[in-house]
Short mmCIF file of C-alpha atoms and ligand atoms in Angstrom, two decimals:
data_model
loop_
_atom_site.label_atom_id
_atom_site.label_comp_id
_atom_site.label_asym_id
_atom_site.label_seq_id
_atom_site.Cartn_x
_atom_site.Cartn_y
_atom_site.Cartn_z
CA UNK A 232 15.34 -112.10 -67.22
CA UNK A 233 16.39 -108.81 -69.06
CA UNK A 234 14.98 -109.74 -72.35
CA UNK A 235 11.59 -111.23 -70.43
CA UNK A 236 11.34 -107.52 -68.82
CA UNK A 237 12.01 -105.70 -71.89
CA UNK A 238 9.58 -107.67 -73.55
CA UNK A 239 6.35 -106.73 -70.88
CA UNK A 240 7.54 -103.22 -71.67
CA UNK A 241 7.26 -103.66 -75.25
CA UNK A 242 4.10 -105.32 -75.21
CA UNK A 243 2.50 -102.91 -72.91
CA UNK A 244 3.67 -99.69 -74.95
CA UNK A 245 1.53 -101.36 -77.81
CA UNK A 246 -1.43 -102.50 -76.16
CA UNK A 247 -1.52 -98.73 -74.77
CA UNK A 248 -1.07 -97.12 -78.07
CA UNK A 249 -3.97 -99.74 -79.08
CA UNK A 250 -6.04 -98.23 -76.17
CA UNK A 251 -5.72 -94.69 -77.21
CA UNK A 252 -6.61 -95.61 -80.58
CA UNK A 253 -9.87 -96.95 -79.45
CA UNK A 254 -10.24 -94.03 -77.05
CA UNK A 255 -10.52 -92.07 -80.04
CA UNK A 256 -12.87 -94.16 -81.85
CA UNK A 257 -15.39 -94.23 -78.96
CA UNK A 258 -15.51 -90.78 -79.21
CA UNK A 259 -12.67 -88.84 -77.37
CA UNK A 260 -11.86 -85.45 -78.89
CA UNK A 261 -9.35 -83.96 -76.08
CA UNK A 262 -6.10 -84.34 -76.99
CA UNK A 263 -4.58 -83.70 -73.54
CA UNK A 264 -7.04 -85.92 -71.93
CA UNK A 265 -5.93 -88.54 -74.50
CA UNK A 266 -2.18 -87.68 -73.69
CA UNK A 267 -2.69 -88.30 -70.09
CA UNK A 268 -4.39 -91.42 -70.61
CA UNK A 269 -1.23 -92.81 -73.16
CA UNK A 270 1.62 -91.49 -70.32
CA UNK A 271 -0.06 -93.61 -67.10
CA UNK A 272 0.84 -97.12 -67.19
CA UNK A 273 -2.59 -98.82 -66.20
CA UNK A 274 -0.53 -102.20 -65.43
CA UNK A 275 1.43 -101.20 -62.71
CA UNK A 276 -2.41 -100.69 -60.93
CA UNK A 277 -4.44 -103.75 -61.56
CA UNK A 278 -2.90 -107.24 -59.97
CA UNK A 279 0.07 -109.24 -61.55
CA UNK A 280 -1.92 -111.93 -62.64
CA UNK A 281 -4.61 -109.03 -64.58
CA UNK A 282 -1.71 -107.03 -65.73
CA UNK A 283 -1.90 -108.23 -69.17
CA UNK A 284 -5.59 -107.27 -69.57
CA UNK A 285 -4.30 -103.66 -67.82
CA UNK A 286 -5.56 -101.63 -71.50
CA UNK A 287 -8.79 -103.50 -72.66
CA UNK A 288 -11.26 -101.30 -72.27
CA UNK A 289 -12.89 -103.38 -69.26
CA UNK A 290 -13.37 -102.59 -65.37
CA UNK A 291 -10.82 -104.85 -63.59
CA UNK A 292 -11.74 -106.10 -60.09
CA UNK A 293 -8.85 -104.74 -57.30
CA UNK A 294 -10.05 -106.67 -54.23
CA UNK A 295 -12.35 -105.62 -51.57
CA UNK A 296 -15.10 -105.81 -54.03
CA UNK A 297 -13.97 -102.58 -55.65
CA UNK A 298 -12.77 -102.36 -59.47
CA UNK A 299 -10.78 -100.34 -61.39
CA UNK A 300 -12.27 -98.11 -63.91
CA UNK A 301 -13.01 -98.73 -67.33
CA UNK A 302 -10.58 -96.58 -69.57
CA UNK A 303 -13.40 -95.14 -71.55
CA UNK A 304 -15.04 -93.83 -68.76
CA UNK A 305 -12.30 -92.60 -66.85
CA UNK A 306 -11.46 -90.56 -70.23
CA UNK A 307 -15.23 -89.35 -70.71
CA UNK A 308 -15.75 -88.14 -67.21
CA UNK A 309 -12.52 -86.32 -67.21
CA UNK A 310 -12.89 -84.99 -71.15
CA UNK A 311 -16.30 -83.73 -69.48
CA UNK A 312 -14.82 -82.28 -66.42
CA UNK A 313 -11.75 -80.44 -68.36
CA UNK A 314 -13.89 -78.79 -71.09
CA UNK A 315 -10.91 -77.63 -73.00
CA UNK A 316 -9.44 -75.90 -69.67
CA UNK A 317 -6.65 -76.56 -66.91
CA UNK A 318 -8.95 -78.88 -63.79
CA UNK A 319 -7.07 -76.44 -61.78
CA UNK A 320 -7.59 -77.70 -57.66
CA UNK A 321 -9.35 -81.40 -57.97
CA UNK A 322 -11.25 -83.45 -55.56
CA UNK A 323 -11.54 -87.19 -57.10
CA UNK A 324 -13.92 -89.44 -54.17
CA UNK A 325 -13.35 -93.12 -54.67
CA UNK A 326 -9.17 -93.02 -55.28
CA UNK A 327 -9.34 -97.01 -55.27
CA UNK A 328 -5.84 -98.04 -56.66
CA UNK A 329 -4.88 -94.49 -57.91
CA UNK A 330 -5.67 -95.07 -61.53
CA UNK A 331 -8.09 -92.36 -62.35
CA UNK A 332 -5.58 -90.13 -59.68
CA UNK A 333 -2.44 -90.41 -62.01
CA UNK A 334 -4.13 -89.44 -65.23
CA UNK A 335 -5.99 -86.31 -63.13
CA UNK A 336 -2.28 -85.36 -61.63
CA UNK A 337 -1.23 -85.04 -65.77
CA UNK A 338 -4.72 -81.81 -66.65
CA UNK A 339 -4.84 -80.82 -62.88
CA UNK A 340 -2.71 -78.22 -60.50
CA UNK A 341 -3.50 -80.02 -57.83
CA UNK A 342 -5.25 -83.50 -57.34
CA UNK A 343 -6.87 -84.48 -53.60
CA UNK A 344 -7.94 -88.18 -53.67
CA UNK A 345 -10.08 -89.55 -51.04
CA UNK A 346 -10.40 -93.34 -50.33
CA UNK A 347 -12.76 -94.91 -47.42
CA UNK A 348 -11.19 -98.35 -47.67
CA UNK A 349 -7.71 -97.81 -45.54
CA UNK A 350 -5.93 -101.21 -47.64
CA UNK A 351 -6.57 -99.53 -50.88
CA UNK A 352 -5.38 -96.26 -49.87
CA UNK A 353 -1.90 -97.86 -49.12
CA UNK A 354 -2.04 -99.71 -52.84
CA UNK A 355 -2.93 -96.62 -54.33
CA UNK A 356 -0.09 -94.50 -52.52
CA UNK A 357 2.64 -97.84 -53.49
CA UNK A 358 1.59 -97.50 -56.96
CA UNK A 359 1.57 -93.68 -57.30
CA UNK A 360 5.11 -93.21 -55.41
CA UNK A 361 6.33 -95.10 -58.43
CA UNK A 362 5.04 -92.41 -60.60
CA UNK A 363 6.30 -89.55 -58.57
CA UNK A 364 3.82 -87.45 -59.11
CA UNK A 365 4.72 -84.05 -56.48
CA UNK A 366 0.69 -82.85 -56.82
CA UNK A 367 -1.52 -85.61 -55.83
CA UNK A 368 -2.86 -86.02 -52.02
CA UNK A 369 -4.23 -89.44 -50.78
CA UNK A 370 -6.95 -89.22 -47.92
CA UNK A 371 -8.21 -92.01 -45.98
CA UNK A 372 -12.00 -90.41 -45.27
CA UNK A 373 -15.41 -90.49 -46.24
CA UNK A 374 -16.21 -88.72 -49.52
CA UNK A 375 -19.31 -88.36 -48.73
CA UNK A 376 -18.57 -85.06 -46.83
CA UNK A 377 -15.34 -83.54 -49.83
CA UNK A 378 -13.01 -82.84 -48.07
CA UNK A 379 -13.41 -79.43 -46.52
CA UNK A 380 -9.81 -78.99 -45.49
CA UNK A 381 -8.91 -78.09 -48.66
CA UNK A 382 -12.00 -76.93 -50.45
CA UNK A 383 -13.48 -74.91 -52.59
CA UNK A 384 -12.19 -77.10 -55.75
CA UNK A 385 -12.40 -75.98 -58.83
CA UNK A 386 -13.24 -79.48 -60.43
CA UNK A 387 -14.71 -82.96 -58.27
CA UNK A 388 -15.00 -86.12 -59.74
CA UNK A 389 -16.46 -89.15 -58.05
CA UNK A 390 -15.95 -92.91 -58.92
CA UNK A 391 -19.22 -94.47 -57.05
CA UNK A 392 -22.60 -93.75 -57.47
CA UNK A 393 -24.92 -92.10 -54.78
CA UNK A 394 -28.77 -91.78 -55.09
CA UNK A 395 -28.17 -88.16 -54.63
CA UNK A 396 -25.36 -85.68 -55.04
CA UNK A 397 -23.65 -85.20 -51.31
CA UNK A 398 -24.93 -81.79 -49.85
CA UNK A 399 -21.25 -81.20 -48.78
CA UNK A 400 -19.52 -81.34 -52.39
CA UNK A 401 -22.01 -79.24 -53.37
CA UNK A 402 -21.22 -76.51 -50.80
CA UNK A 403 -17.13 -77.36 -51.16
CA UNK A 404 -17.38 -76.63 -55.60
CA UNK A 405 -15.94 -73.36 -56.24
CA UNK A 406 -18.25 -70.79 -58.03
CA UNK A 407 -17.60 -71.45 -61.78
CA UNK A 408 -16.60 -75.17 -61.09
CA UNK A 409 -17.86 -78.40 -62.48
CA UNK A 410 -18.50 -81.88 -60.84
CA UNK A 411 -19.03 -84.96 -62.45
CA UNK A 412 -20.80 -88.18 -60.89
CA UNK A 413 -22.54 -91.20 -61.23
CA UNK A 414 -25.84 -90.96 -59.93
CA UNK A 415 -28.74 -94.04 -59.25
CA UNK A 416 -28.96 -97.68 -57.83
CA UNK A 417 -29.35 -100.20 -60.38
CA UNK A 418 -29.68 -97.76 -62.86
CA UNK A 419 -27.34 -95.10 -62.66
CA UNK A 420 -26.59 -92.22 -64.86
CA UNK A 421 -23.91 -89.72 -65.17
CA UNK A 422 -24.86 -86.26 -63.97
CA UNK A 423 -22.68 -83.02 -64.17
CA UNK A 424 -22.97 -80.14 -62.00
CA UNK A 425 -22.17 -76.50 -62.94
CA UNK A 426 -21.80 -73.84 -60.16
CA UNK A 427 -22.05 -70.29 -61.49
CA UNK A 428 -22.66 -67.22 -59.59
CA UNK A 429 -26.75 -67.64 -59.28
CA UNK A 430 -26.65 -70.95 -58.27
CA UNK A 431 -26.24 -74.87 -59.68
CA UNK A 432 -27.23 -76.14 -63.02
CA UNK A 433 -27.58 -80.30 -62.85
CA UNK A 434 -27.09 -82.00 -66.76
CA UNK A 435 -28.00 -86.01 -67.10
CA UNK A 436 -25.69 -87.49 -69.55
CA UNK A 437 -24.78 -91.76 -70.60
CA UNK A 438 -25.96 -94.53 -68.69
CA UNK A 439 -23.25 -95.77 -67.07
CA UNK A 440 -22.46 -98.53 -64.21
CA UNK A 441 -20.56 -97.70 -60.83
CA UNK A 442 -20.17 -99.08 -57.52
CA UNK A 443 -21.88 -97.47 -54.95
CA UNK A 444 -21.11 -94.43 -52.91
CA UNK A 445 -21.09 -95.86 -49.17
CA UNK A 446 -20.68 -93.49 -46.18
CA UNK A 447 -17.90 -94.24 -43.27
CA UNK A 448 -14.51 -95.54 -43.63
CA UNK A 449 -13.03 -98.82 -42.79
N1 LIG B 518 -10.85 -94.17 -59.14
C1 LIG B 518 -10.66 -95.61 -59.18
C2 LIG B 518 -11.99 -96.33 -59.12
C3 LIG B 518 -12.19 -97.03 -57.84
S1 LIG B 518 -13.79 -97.78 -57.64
C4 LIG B 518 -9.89 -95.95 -60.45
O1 LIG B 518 -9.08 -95.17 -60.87
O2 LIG B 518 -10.05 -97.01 -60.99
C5 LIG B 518 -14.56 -96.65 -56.52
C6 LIG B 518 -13.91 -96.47 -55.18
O3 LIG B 518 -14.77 -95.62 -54.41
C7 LIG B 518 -13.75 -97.74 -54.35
O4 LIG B 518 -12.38 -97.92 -54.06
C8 LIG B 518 -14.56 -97.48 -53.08
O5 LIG B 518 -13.98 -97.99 -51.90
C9 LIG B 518 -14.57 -95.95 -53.07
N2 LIG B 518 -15.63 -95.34 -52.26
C10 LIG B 518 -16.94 -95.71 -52.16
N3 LIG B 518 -17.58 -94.89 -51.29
C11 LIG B 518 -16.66 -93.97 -50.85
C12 LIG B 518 -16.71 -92.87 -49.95
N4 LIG B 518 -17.83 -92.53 -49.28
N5 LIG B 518 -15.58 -92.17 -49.73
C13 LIG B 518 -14.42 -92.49 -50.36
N6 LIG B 518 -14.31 -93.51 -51.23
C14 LIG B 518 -15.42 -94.25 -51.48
#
């Protein structure tokens, strides 16, 4: 039993170093973002029975028709979001299993993750309490209105697409701060938002692929 343990922990140290490796060959510059990404085990959030396909760089699904990021694009949107600087206060919409949460806890002060599906939220908090992470908030809301609470943030990141970007995490982005999100239906793109003291500058970027943004909780 102890040497069958050992030998998942082994395994998955490798296949993560393996990950990071091709992080940086797609393209990855930020050496913090890449740290981040090589201290959050990714296997202890996709299922048992997916866990050994936890660092190819693939979406895996997580139930309720959701999946689990792709590690490259997790890394981009965050690389993108950083810009060589602290996240400071974060808003990520779409927490799913907690994935993309954990690696924003490691570059932010202060992560707020919002989840509409109330099943997921409880995965996501059972697989972050293992990581004790003291700065990361789980909400079960709609993300489609931020999360005004605790606004302005400094940084928001969203992990579903919308057609447009949501009036209200417009209003809720602090002056100077940055969004990133998937924009589109079929074809989506993903689209960065900088707030500066005259108003909001809106930048297309990759093609990418995202579920959709969808308003209400259940
Ligand atoms: N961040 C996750 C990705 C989850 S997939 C990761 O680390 O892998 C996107 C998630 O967005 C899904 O769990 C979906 O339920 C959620 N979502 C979709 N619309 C939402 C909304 N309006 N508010 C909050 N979450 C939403």
């Amino acid at each position: 039993m102890k040497r069958e343990l050992s030998g998942i922990g082994l395994t998955s140290q490798r296949t993560r170093a393996r990950m990071i490796e091709r992080l940086r060959e797609q393209g990855i510059r930020d050496e913090a973002v890449l740290a981040a990404m090589a201290a959050v085990p990714r296997h202890i959030f996709v299922e048992e029975a997916l866990a050994h396909r936890a660092y190819e760089d693939t979406a895996l699904p997580l139930g309720f028709q959701q999946t689990i990021s792709q590690p490259f694009i997790v890394a981009r949107m965050i690389e993108l979001l950083r810009v060589g600087r602290e996240l400071g206060k974060t808003l990520e919409i779409g927490a799913g299993c907690g994935y993309q949460a954990a690696v924003l806890a490691r570059l932010a002060r202060e992560v707020y993750a919002v989840e509409r599906i109330a099943p997921l939220l409880d995965k996501a908090r059972a697989n972050l309490r293992q990581l004790r992470l003291p700065n990361v908030r789980l909400k079960h809301a709609d993300g489609t209105q931020g999360l005004a609470q605790a606004a302005p943030f400094d940084t928001i990141i969203v992990a579903a697409a919308a057609a447009k970007v949501p009036p209200p995490l417009m209003a809720q982005l602090a002056p100077g701060g940055r969004m990133l999100l998937p924009l589109g239906g079929t074809e989506q793109c993903l689209c960065q938002v900088e707030r500066s003291a005259r108003g909001y500058v809106e930048t297309r970027l990759d093609p990418v692929r995202f579920v959709p943004l969808v308003a209400g909780v259940e």
